[in-house]
Amino acid sequence: MRAQDELKLTADVLVIGGGPAGAWAAWSAASQGAKVILADKGFLGSSGATAPGGTNLLYLPPDHKLRDEAVAQRMKEGGYLSEPDWIHRVLDQVYINLERVEAWGYPFRRDENGVPMRDHLQGPEYMKLMRSAVNRAGVRIMDQSPALELLADEHGVGGARGICRQKNKNWEVRAQSVVIATGGCAFLSKGLGCNVLTGEGLLMAAELGAELSGMEFSRQYAPSAAFGTVTRGRLLNWATYYDEDGNTLYSPGGPRPHDFLPTMLRKGPVYAMLNHADTEEKRRILRQSHAIFFVPYDRAGIDPFKERFPLTLRYEGTVRGTGGIRITGEDCATTVPGLYAAGDAATRERVTGAKSGGGAFNASWAICSGTWAGESAAKHALSTRSSADGRRLQGAGRAGMSHPSAAHGQGMDASGLIQSVQREVFPLDINYFRSEPVLQQSLERLNGLWPEVYAKVTGGSRERIKAREAAAMAATARWMYAAALTRRETRGMHTLLEYPDPNPDQQHRLTVRGIDHIQVYPEGRPPRQASRGTMDACRHYGGSRNRSSEAVGAAAWIAAAAGEVEGS
Ligand SMILES: Cc1cc2nc3c(=O)[nH]c(=O)nc-3n(C[C@H](O)[C@H](O)[C@H](O)COP(=O)(O)OP(=O)(O)OC[C@H]3O[C@@H](n4cnc5c(N)ncnc54)[C@H](O)[C@@H]3O)c2cc1C
């Protein structure tokens, strides 16, 4: 692309991602008086995990007893990795923000006493409203504009670069603060709303040396019709399950065996029929209340109340896990100056612990962390009293970026790499029924694939975006499995066959860092400062350091990040 094909902009705060976390971050930063630009890969209002469905929220009135009980329950379910103060913070903030959402015009249902029931939001209406709020706050929204890499200098982050798909132009936004709100990584497993969630935010942050946390808590699969993408599975509570010969495997009412669906799908095809909705009235109510669930069935000409349909489990990666970029404090800052993280792109462990739990926590976290990250990003940018324009910023992207140091010769096969990564993360036998030797072999195969991300990227915008997505998925898979192998116990949503119980000695969060060479260690005990005892708890994964990553370090900050493997 020629220089005139580039869109160059300056702001105080750049928000990357336009789901709820990004929308709240942009609104919050703009409310502090900052000049804000938001770039989304899709369209703010319809892309991401929340937009196409409905979402439950942690909405509890400020009643001490009620909230203390909820906190105690969450601590237990989250494997005691969350923190009561953080859960209370979320309960407080989400309460305030949902009142705001109502004041902006969201039509919450009311109970028989006329009290609004603010514990559920319909994605399309909610995100439409958020788009209006963000627009009103004066934020410039760049739709269809995926970010590919961050900009940085010795002072930390200074903006990002990406591609405007519709105009086929590169964009560059210089900003003193950046909020990463790119959602989780669902590895293109065909879950509705998750097609844009491929992990670039994690990779961009890690390339600047940001740490990750909670990556082992990424074992969630969602049921879906085998021919559809809707993964909202609540209606399956009305289903009888069958094997291929029509024998009943499970019928509602009886005790449902542990790991029922994964275990059955391991043995062969599983079918379902919603025959427990046995009156016209019930069927009408279900159709009205969960309209989106029926779209794939109507398209396929199947009546799910009367016909059996094949089921599958779609892998949800870190989206309904709890891991992501590690935040260092209440302001949602990362270890990189000027860089903040929110929503599913950030670790949610301080609130959800080791398990995201039956809904409500992640969506509430997106609202709160977005609000906090936006506010802090604005304060950081406005306190510097200078523009990012004068900084000597460099692109920090490496993997999947055709960096000048990228290997020449055969171009990168992004589709092939994506399929190879999917072969490691989708199978229930590897990722759901986790065992040490199987995960170890899978991680070794993923490490073997890793050098492919440094091949030259040929083609236009489409290919460049795909290459970066492929690299981000490969990186995320390696972080997940490196962390999973380090957590030698079963806690929350992470299991290891060889260690079926929680181990009190491992009741800590695991920090992950590095790109070519990955280190995993207990939070707060980085390897270089670790005592002899804790060094044993630090594990190293990955082969030799890749030359292309070493070659990048012109800017001091980037060089520091590239020094990730020193001493390992
Ligand atoms: C089936 C399903 C049901 C769920 N139900 C619930 C529930 O009931 N309760 C609950 O608490 N949580 C629920 N969740 C989780 C909840 O949807 C998420 O926690 C929430 O959407 C997170 O918001 P977010 O803004 O971080 O990410 P998302 O909503 O996923 O948005 C991420 C945004 O980032 C953009 N993006 C990605 N990469 C880039 C890039 N490189 N450049 C620019 N933009 C980028 C995407 O286009 C997208 O708009 C559910 C999730 C799923 C999949």
mmCIF file of N, CA, C and O in Angstrom, residues 167-243:
data_model
loop_
_atom_site.group_PDB
_atom_site.id
_atom_site.type_symbol
_atom_site.label_atom_id
_atom_site.label_comp_id
_atom_site.label_asym_id
_atom_site.label_seq_id
_atom_site.Cartn_x
_atom_site.Cartn_y
_atom_site.Cartn_z
ATOM 1 N N LYS A 167 -12.212 0.425 3.103
ATOM 2 C CA LYS A 167 -11.490 1.352 2.228
ATOM 3 C C LYS A 167 -10.193 0.754 1.722
ATOM 4 O O LYS A 167 -9.457 1.395 0.981
ATOM 5 N N ASN A 168 -9.887 -0.456 2.166
ATOM 6 C CA ASN A 168 -8.626 -1.121 1.815
ATOM 7 C C ASN A 168 -7.424 -0.214 2.080
ATOM 8 O O ASN A 168 -6.557 -0.031 1.234
ATOM 9 N N LYS A 169 -7.445 0.398 3.251
ATOM 10 C CA LYS A 169 -6.373 1.325 3.649
ATOM 11 C C LYS A 169 -5.752 0.842 4.935
ATOM 12 O O LYS A 169 -6.445 0.255 5.772
ATOM 13 N N ASN A 170 -4.486 1.159 5.146
ATOM 14 C CA ASN A 170 -3.895 0.969 6.479
ATOM 15 C C ASN A 170 -4.345 2.116 7.362
ATOM 16 O O ASN A 170 -4.580 3.224 6.868
ATOM 17 N N TRP A 171 -4.484 1.858 8.642
ATOM 18 C CA TRP A 171 -4.688 2.984 9.562
ATOM 19 C C TRP A 171 -3.602 2.969 10.632
ATOM 20 O O TRP A 171 -3.057 1.916 10.956
ATOM 21 N N GLU A 172 -3.310 4.170 11.120
ATOM 22 C CA GLU A 172 -2.387 4.298 12.248
ATOM 23 C C GLU A 172 -2.979 5.316 13.200
ATOM 24 O O GLU A 172 -3.287 6.429 12.788
ATOM 25 N N VAL A 173 -3.192 4.919 14.423
ATOM 26 C CA VAL A 173 -3.677 5.856 15.440
ATOM 27 C C VAL A 173 -2.614 5.981 16.506
ATOM 28 O O VAL A 173 -2.193 4.987 17.095
ATOM 29 N N ARG A 174 -2.153 7.215 16.719
ATOM 30 C CA ARG A 174 -1.195 7.475 17.801
ATOM 31 C C ARG A 174 -1.983 7.940 19.014
ATOM 32 O O ARG A 174 -2.842 8.814 18.897
ATOM 33 N N ALA A 175 -1.708 7.338 20.134
ATOM 34 C CA ALA A 175 -2.452 7.678 21.354
ATOM 35 C C ALA A 175 -1.572 7.361 22.556
ATOM 36 O O ALA A 175 -0.848 6.367 22.541
ATOM 37 N N GLN A 176 -1.666 8.203 23.577
ATOM 38 C CA GLN A 176 -0.822 7.989 24.766
ATOM 39 C C GLN A 176 -1.266 6.770 25.563
ATOM 40 O O GLN A 176 -0.479 6.190 26.301
ATOM 41 N N SER A 177 -2.545 6.421 25.443
ATOM 42 C CA SER A 177 -3.038 5.222 26.140
ATOM 43 C C SER A 177 -3.801 4.340 25.161
ATOM 44 O O SER A 177 -4.461 4.848 24.246
ATOM 45 N N VAL A 178 -3.712 3.053 25.392
ATOM 46 C CA VAL A 178 -4.457 2.093 24.559
ATOM 47 C C VAL A 178 -5.182 1.115 25.491
ATOM 48 O O VAL A 178 -4.588 0.621 26.459
ATOM 49 N N VAL A 179 -6.454 0.881 25.187
ATOM 50 C CA VAL A 179 -7.201 -0.149 25.919
ATOM 51 C C VAL A 179 -7.416 -1.330 24.981
ATOM 52 O O VAL A 179 -7.972 -1.169 23.894
ATOM 53 N N ILE A 180 -6.956 -2.493 25.408
ATOM 54 C CA ILE A 180 -7.215 -3.707 24.622
ATOM 55 C C ILE A 180 -8.522 -4.307 25.116
ATOM 56 O O ILE A 180 -8.642 -4.696 26.282
ATOM 57 N N ALA A 181 -9.509 -4.367 24.216
ATOM 58 C CA ALA A 181 -10.821 -4.934 24.573
ATOM 59 C C ALA A 181 -11.292 -5.815 23.413
ATOM 60 O O ALA A 181 -12.418 -5.698 22.939
ATOM 61 N N THR A 182 -10.395 -6.676 22.984
ATOM 62 C CA THR A 182 -10.644 -7.460 21.766
ATOM 63 C C THR A 182 -11.336 -8.790 22.044
ATOM 64 O O THR A 182 -11.423 -9.631 21.160
ATOM 65 N N GLY A 183 -11.842 -8.975 23.254
ATOM 66 C CA GLY A 183 -12.548 -10.216 23.565
ATOM 67 C C GLY A 183 -11.586 -11.384 23.749
ATOM 68 O O GLY A 183 -10.357 -11.217 23.784
ATOM 69 N N GLY A 184 -12.149 -12.563 23.873
ATOM 70 C CA GLY A 184 -11.330 -13.759 24.064
ATOM 71 C C GLY A 184 -10.930 -14.377 22.740
ATOM 72 O O GLY A 184 -11.069 -13.753 21.683
ATOM 73 N N CYS A 185 -10.423 -15.607 22.820
ATOM 74 C CA CYS A 185 -10.035 -16.315 21.598
ATOM 75 C C CYS A 185 -10.844 -17.608 21.525
ATOM 76 O O CYS A 185 -10.737 -18.472 22.403
ATOM 77 N N ALA A 186 -11.685 -17.729 20.507
ATOM 78 C CA ALA A 186 -12.543 -18.918 20.366
ATOM 79 C C ALA A 186 -12.107 -19.781 19.189
ATOM 80 O O ALA A 186 -12.829 -20.702 18.792
ATOM 81 N N PHE A 187 -10.971 -19.481 18.610
ATOM 82 C CA PHE A 187 -10.322 -20.361 17.621
ATOM 83 C C PHE A 187 -11.204 -20.674 16.403
ATOM 84 O O PHE A 187 -11.117 -21.753 15.840
ATOM 85 N N LEU A 188 -12.073 -19.760 16.028
ATOM 86 C CA LEU A 188 -12.934 -19.936 14.840
ATOM 87 C C LEU A 188 -13.699 -21.261 14.912
ATOM 88 O O LEU A 188 -13.769 -21.999 13.929
ATOM 89 N N SER A 189 -14.277 -21.520 16.071
ATOM 90 C CA SER A 189 -14.995 -22.792 16.254
ATOM 91 C C SER A 189 -16.460 -22.695 15.843
ATOM 92 O O SER A 189 -17.244 -23.579 16.126
ATOM 93 N N LYS A 190 -16.831 -21.590 15.221
ATOM 94 C CA LYS A 190 -18.164 -21.398 14.637
ATOM 95 C C LYS A 190 -19.257 -21.143 15.669
ATOM 96 O O LYS A 190 -20.416 -21.442 15.434
ATOM 97 N N GLY A 191 -18.896 -20.601 16.830
ATOM 98 C CA GLY A 191 -19.921 -20.165 17.780
ATOM 99 C C GLY A 191 -20.417 -18.785 17.360
ATOM 100 O O GLY A 191 -19.618 -17.944 16.926
ATOM 101 N N LEU A 192 -21.714 -18.566 17.495
ATOM 102 C CA LEU A 192 -22.299 -17.298 17.060
ATOM 103 C C LEU A 192 -21.631 -16.112 17.767
ATOM 104 O O LEU A 192 -21.507 -16.108 18.993
ATOM 105 N N GLY A 193 -21.201 -15.131 16.992
ATOM 106 C CA GLY A 193 -20.574 -13.930 17.553
ATOM 107 C C GLY A 193 -19.083 -14.089 17.794
ATOM 108 O O GLY A 193 -18.397 -13.121 18.107
ATOM 109 N N CYS A 194 -18.586 -15.320 17.679
ATOM 110 C CA CYS A 194 -17.184 -15.558 18.049
ATOM 111 C C CYS A 194 -16.247 -15.573 16.837
ATOM 112 O O CYS A 194 -15.047 -15.807 16.989
ATOM 113 N N ASN A 195 -16.781 -15.322 15.645
ATOM 114 C CA ASN A 195 -15.949 -15.373 14.435
ATOM 115 C C ASN A 195 -14.846 -14.316 14.429
ATOM 116 O O ASN A 195 -13.854 -14.455 13.724
ATOM 117 N N VAL A 196 -15.045 -13.253 15.218
ATOM 118 C CA VAL A 196 -14.031 -12.181 15.259
ATOM 119 C C VAL A 196 -13.054 -12.364 16.426
ATOM 120 O O VAL A 196 -12.131 -11.562 16.594
ATOM 121 N N LEU A 197 -13.244 -13.411 17.218
ATOM 122 C CA LEU A 197 -12.489 -13.542 18.472
ATOM 123 C C LEU A 197 -11.332 -14.521 18.289
ATOM 124 O O LEU A 197 -11.448 -15.715 18.562
ATOM 125 N N THR A 198 -10.211 -13.980 17.818
ATOM 126 C CA THR A 198 -9.092 -14.850 17.449
ATOM 127 C C THR A 198 -7.805 -14.534 18.211
ATOM 128 O O THR A 198 -6.755 -15.065 17.870
ATOM 129 N N GLY A 199 -7.899 -13.676 19.206
ATOM 130 C CA GLY A 199 -6.773 -13.542 20.138
ATOM 131 C C GLY A 199 -5.701 -12.520 19.795
ATOM 132 O O GLY A 199 -4.683 -12.467 20.479
ATOM 133 N N GLU A 200 -5.929 -11.664 18.792
ATOM 134 C CA GLU A 200 -4.854 -10.702 18.458
ATOM 135 C C GLU A 200 -4.545 -9.763 19.622
ATOM 136 O O GLU A 200 -3.406 -9.323 19.777
ATOM 137 N N GLY A 201 -5.568 -9.428 20.405
ATOM 138 C CA GLY A 201 -5.327 -8.517 21.530
ATOM 139 C C GLY A 201 -4.303 -9.109 22.492
ATOM 140 O O GLY A 201 -3.420 -8.410 22.997
ATOM 141 N N LEU A 202 -4.424 -10.409 22.749
ATOM 142 C CA LEU A 202 -3.481 -11.067 23.656
ATOM 143 C C LEU A 202 -2.076 -11.031 23.055
ATOM 144 O O LEU A 202 -1.095 -10.741 23.741
ATOM 145 N N LEU A 203 -2.016 -11.328 21.770
ATOM 146 C CA LEU A 203 -0.702 -11.372 21.112
ATOM 147 C C LEU A 203 -0.071 -9.979 21.072
ATOM 148 O O LEU A 203 1.114 -9.815 21.381
ATOM 149 N N MET A 204 -0.874 -8.973 20.723
ATOM 150 C CA MET A 204 -0.333 -7.606 20.647
ATOM 151 C C MET A 204 0.238 -7.185 22.000
ATOM 152 O O MET A 204 1.318 -6.605 22.075
ATOM 153 N N ALA A 205 -0.502 -7.486 23.059
ATOM 154 C CA ALA A 205 -0.041 -7.107 24.400
ATOM 155 C C ALA A 205 1.219 -7.888 24.773
ATOM 156 O O ALA A 205 2.186 -7.321 25.287
ATOM 157 N N ALA A 206 1.202 -9.187 24.489
ATOM 158 C CA ALA A 206 2.348 -10.030 24.869
ATOM 159 C C ALA A 206 3.597 -9.609 24.099
ATOM 160 O O ALA A 206 4.710 -9.715 24.620
ATOM 161 N N GLU A 207 3.414 -9.121 22.874
ATOM 162 C CA GLU A 207 4.574 -8.674 22.099
ATOM 163 C C GLU A 207 5.261 -7.479 22.745
ATOM 164 O O GLU A 207 6.435 -7.224 22.494
ATOM 165 N N LEU A 208 4.507 -6.748 23.572
ATOM 166 C CA LEU A 208 5.131 -5.640 24.301
ATOM 167 C C LEU A 208 5.573 -6.066 25.692
ATOM 168 O O LEU A 208 5.921 -5.235 26.524
ATOM 169 N N GLY A 209 5.496 -7.342 25.969
ATOM 170 C CA GLY A 209 5.966 -7.834 27.267
ATOM 171 C C GLY A 209 4.880 -7.957 28.317
ATOM 172 O O GLY A 209 5.170 -8.295 29.462
ATOM 173 N N ALA A 210 3.604 -7.680 27.945
ATOM 174 C CA ALA A 210 2.528 -7.833 28.938
ATOM 175 C C ALA A 210 2.410 -9.303 29.337
ATOM 176 O O ALA A 210 2.687 -10.196 28.530
ATOM 177 N N GLU A 211 1.993 -9.521 30.572
ATOM 178 C CA GLU A 211 1.821 -10.890 31.062
ATOM 179 C C GLU A 211 0.369 -11.322 30.898
ATOM 180 O O GLU A 211 -0.532 -10.496 30.792
ATOM 181 N N LEU A 212 0.199 -12.630 30.900
ATOM 182 C CA LEU A 212 -1.147 -13.209 30.854
ATOM 183 C C LEU A 212 -1.369 -13.981 32.141
ATOM 184 O O LEU A 212 -0.408 -14.310 32.847
ATOM 185 N N SER A 213 -2.631 -14.293 32.400
ATOM 186 C CA SER A 213 -2.928 -15.058 33.614
ATOM 187 C C SER A 213 -4.197 -15.864 33.377
ATOM 188 O O SER A 213 -5.047 -15.481 32.567
ATOM 189 N N GLY A 214 -4.313 -16.983 34.076
ATOM 190 C CA GLY A 214 -5.546 -17.775 34.002
ATOM 191 C C GLY A 214 -5.729 -18.520 32.696
ATOM 192 O O GLY A 214 -6.830 -18.965 32.380
ATOM 193 N N MET A 215 -4.671 -18.676 31.920
ATOM 194 C CA MET A 215 -4.837 -19.274 30.591
ATOM 195 C C MET A 215 -5.217 -20.760 30.661
ATOM 196 O O MET A 215 -5.731 -21.318 29.699
ATOM 197 N N GLU A 216 -4.966 -21.394 31.796
ATOM 198 C CA GLU A 216 -5.336 -22.806 31.919
ATOM 199 C C GLU A 216 -6.846 -22.993 32.085
ATOM 200 O O GLU A 216 -7.368 -24.081 31.854
ATOM 201 N N PHE A 217 -7.546 -21.931 32.480
ATOM 202 C CA PHE A 217 -8.991 -22.053 32.689
ATOM 203 C C PHE A 217 -9.706 -21.757 31.372
ATOM 204 O O PHE A 217 -10.301 -20.707 31.173
ATOM 205 N N SER A 218 -9.592 -22.687 30.464
ATOM 206 C CA SER A 218 -10.047 -22.464 29.083
ATOM 207 C C SER A 218 -10.559 -23.791 28.525
ATOM 208 O O SER A 218 -10.147 -24.224 27.471
ATOM 209 N N ARG A 219 -11.443 -24.420 29.280
ATOM 210 C CA ARG A 219 -11.856 -25.778 28.928
ATOM 211 C C ARG A 219 -13.357 -25.834 28.634
ATOM 212 O O ARG A 219 -13.971 -26.891 28.721
ATOM 213 N N GLN A 220 -13.926 -24.702 28.253
ATOM 214 C CA GLN A 220 -15.379 -24.644 28.107
ATOM 215 C C GLN A 220 -15.814 -24.940 26.665
ATOM 216 O O GLN A 220 -15.295 -24.340 25.721
ATOM 217 N N TYR A 221 -16.758 -25.854 26.535
ATOM 218 C CA TYR A 221 -17.387 -26.155 25.243
ATOM 219 C C TYR A 221 -18.880 -25.860 25.390
ATOM 220 O O TYR A 221 -19.436 -26.025 26.478
ATOM 221 N N ALA A 222 -19.516 -25.471 24.301
ATOM 222 C CA ALA A 222 -20.952 -25.174 24.372
ATOM 223 C C ALA A 222 -21.712 -26.047 23.384
ATOM 224 O O ALA A 222 -21.274 -26.223 22.245
ATOM 225 N N PRO A 223 -22.861 -26.582 23.800
ATOM 226 C CA PRO A 223 -23.637 -27.415 22.881
ATOM 227 C C PRO A 223 -24.308 -26.574 21.794
ATOM 228 O O PRO A 223 -24.706 -25.445 22.032
ATOM 229 N N SER A 224 -24.396 -27.178 20.633
ATOM 230 C CA SER A 224 -25.027 -26.481 19.508
ATOM 231 C C SER A 224 -25.535 -27.557 18.545
ATOM 232 O O SER A 224 -25.006 -28.678 18.528
ATOM 233 N N ALA A 225 -26.554 -27.211 17.760
ATOM 234 C CA ALA A 225 -26.938 -28.126 16.682
ATOM 235 C C ALA A 225 -25.719 -28.285 15.775
ATOM 236 O O ALA A 225 -25.016 -27.306 15.514
ATOM 237 N N ALA A 226 -25.470 -29.492 15.308
ATOM 238 C CA ALA A 226 -24.248 -29.729 14.529
ATOM 239 C C ALA A 226 -24.221 -28.877 13.262
ATOM 240 O O ALA A 226 -23.151 -28.570 12.747
ATOM 241 N N PHE A 227 -25.402 -28.463 12.786
ATOM 242 C CA PHE A 227 -25.453 -27.690 11.536
ATOM 243 C C PHE A 227 -25.580 -26.188 11.816
ATOM 244 O O PHE A 227 -25.738 -25.401 10.887
ATOM 245 N N GLY A 228 -25.553 -25.773 13.071
ATOM 246 C CA GLY A 228 -25.791 -24.358 13.379
ATOM 247 C C GLY A 228 -24.665 -23.747 14.171
ATOM 248 O O GLY A 228 -23.705 -24.421 14.547
ATOM 249 N N THR A 229 -24.790 -22.452 14.433
ATOM 250 C CA THR A 229 -23.741 -21.749 15.184
ATOM 251 C C THR A 229 -24.240 -21.261 16.540
ATOM 252 O O THR A 229 -23.453 -20.752 17.328
ATOM 253 N N VAL A 230 -25.543 -21.392 16.802
ATOM 254 C CA VAL A 230 -26.075 -20.841 18.059
ATOM 255 C C VAL A 230 -25.637 -21.722 19.220
ATOM 256 O O VAL A 230 -25.938 -22.922 19.247
ATOM 257 N N THR A 231 -24.942 -21.131 20.167
ATOM 258 C CA THR A 231 -24.427 -21.917 21.289
ATOM 259 C C THR A 231 -25.139 -21.557 22.588
ATOM 260 O O THR A 231 -24.681 -21.922 23.657
ATOM 261 N N ARG A 232 -26.228 -20.827 22.483
ATOM 262 C CA ARG A 232 -27.026 -20.560 23.682
ATOM 263 C C ARG A 232 -27.816 -21.839 23.967
ATOM 264 O O ARG A 232 -28.804 -22.132 23.297
ATOM 265 N N GLY A 233 -27.370 -22.618 24.937
ATOM 266 C CA GLY A 233 -27.875 -23.985 25.087
ATOM 267 C C GLY A 233 -28.970 -24.156 26.122
ATOM 268 O O GLY A 233 -29.353 -25.283 26.424
ATOM 269 N N ARG A 234 -29.511 -23.050 26.655
ATOM 270 C CA ARG A 234 -30.455 -23.210 27.768
ATOM 271 C C ARG A 234 -31.684 -24.040 27.379
ATOM 272 O O ARG A 234 -32.216 -24.797 28.182
ATOM 273 N N LEU A 235 -32.117 -23.927 26.128
ATOM 274 C CA LEU A 235 -33.329 -24.651 25.736
ATOM 275 C C LEU A 235 -33.128 -26.162 25.738
ATOM 276 O O LEU A 235 -34.094 -26.923 25.742
ATOM 277 N N LEU A 236 -31.878 -26.573 25.752
ATOM 278 C CA LEU A 236 -31.640 -28.025 25.781
ATOM 279 C C LEU A 236 -32.082 -28.629 27.113
ATOM 280 O O LEU A 236 -32.146 -29.840 27.262
ATOM 281 N N ASN A 237 -32.410 -27.782 28.085
ATOM 282 C CA ASN A 237 -33.004 -28.299 29.328
ATOM 283 C C ASN A 237 -34.347 -28.974 29.059
ATOM 284 O O ASN A 237 -34.860 -29.704 29.891
ATOM 285 N N TRP A 238 -34.927 -28.691 27.892
ATOM 286 C CA TRP A 238 -36.224 -29.296 27.536
ATOM 287 C C TRP A 238 -36.035 -30.528 26.656
ATOM 288 O O TRP A 238 -37.002 -31.087 26.148
ATOM 289 N N ALA A 239 -34.776 -30.936 26.482
ATOM 290 C CA ALA A 239 -34.508 -31.986 25.475
ATOM 291 C C ALA A 239 -34.315 -33.372 26.084
ATOM 292 O O ALA A 239 -33.795 -33.529 27.180
ATOM 293 N N THR A 240 -34.733 -34.361 25.305
ATOM 294 C CA THR A 240 -34.319 -35.741 25.546
ATOM 295 C C THR A 240 -33.150 -35.995 24.597
ATOM 296 O O THR A 240 -33.161 -35.519 23.451
ATOM 297 N N TYR A 241 -32.153 -36.749 25.082
ATOM 298 C CA TYR A 241 -30.970 -37.043 24.274
ATOM 299 C C TYR A 241 -31.020 -38.492 23.802
ATOM 300 O O TYR A 241 -31.438 -39.379 24.565
ATOM 301 N N TYR A 242 -30.574 -38.723 22.577
ATOM 302 C CA TYR A 242 -30.619 -40.058 21.982
ATOM 303 C C TYR A 242 -29.266 -40.413 21.359
ATOM 304 O O TYR A 242 -28.514 -39.531 20.953
ATOM 305 N N ASP A 243 -29.051 -41.724 21.217
ATOM 306 C CA ASP A 243 -27.894 -42.136 20.418
ATOM 307 C C ASP A 243 -28.347 -42.310 18.969
ATOM 308 O O ASP A 243 -29.518 -42.060 18.628
#
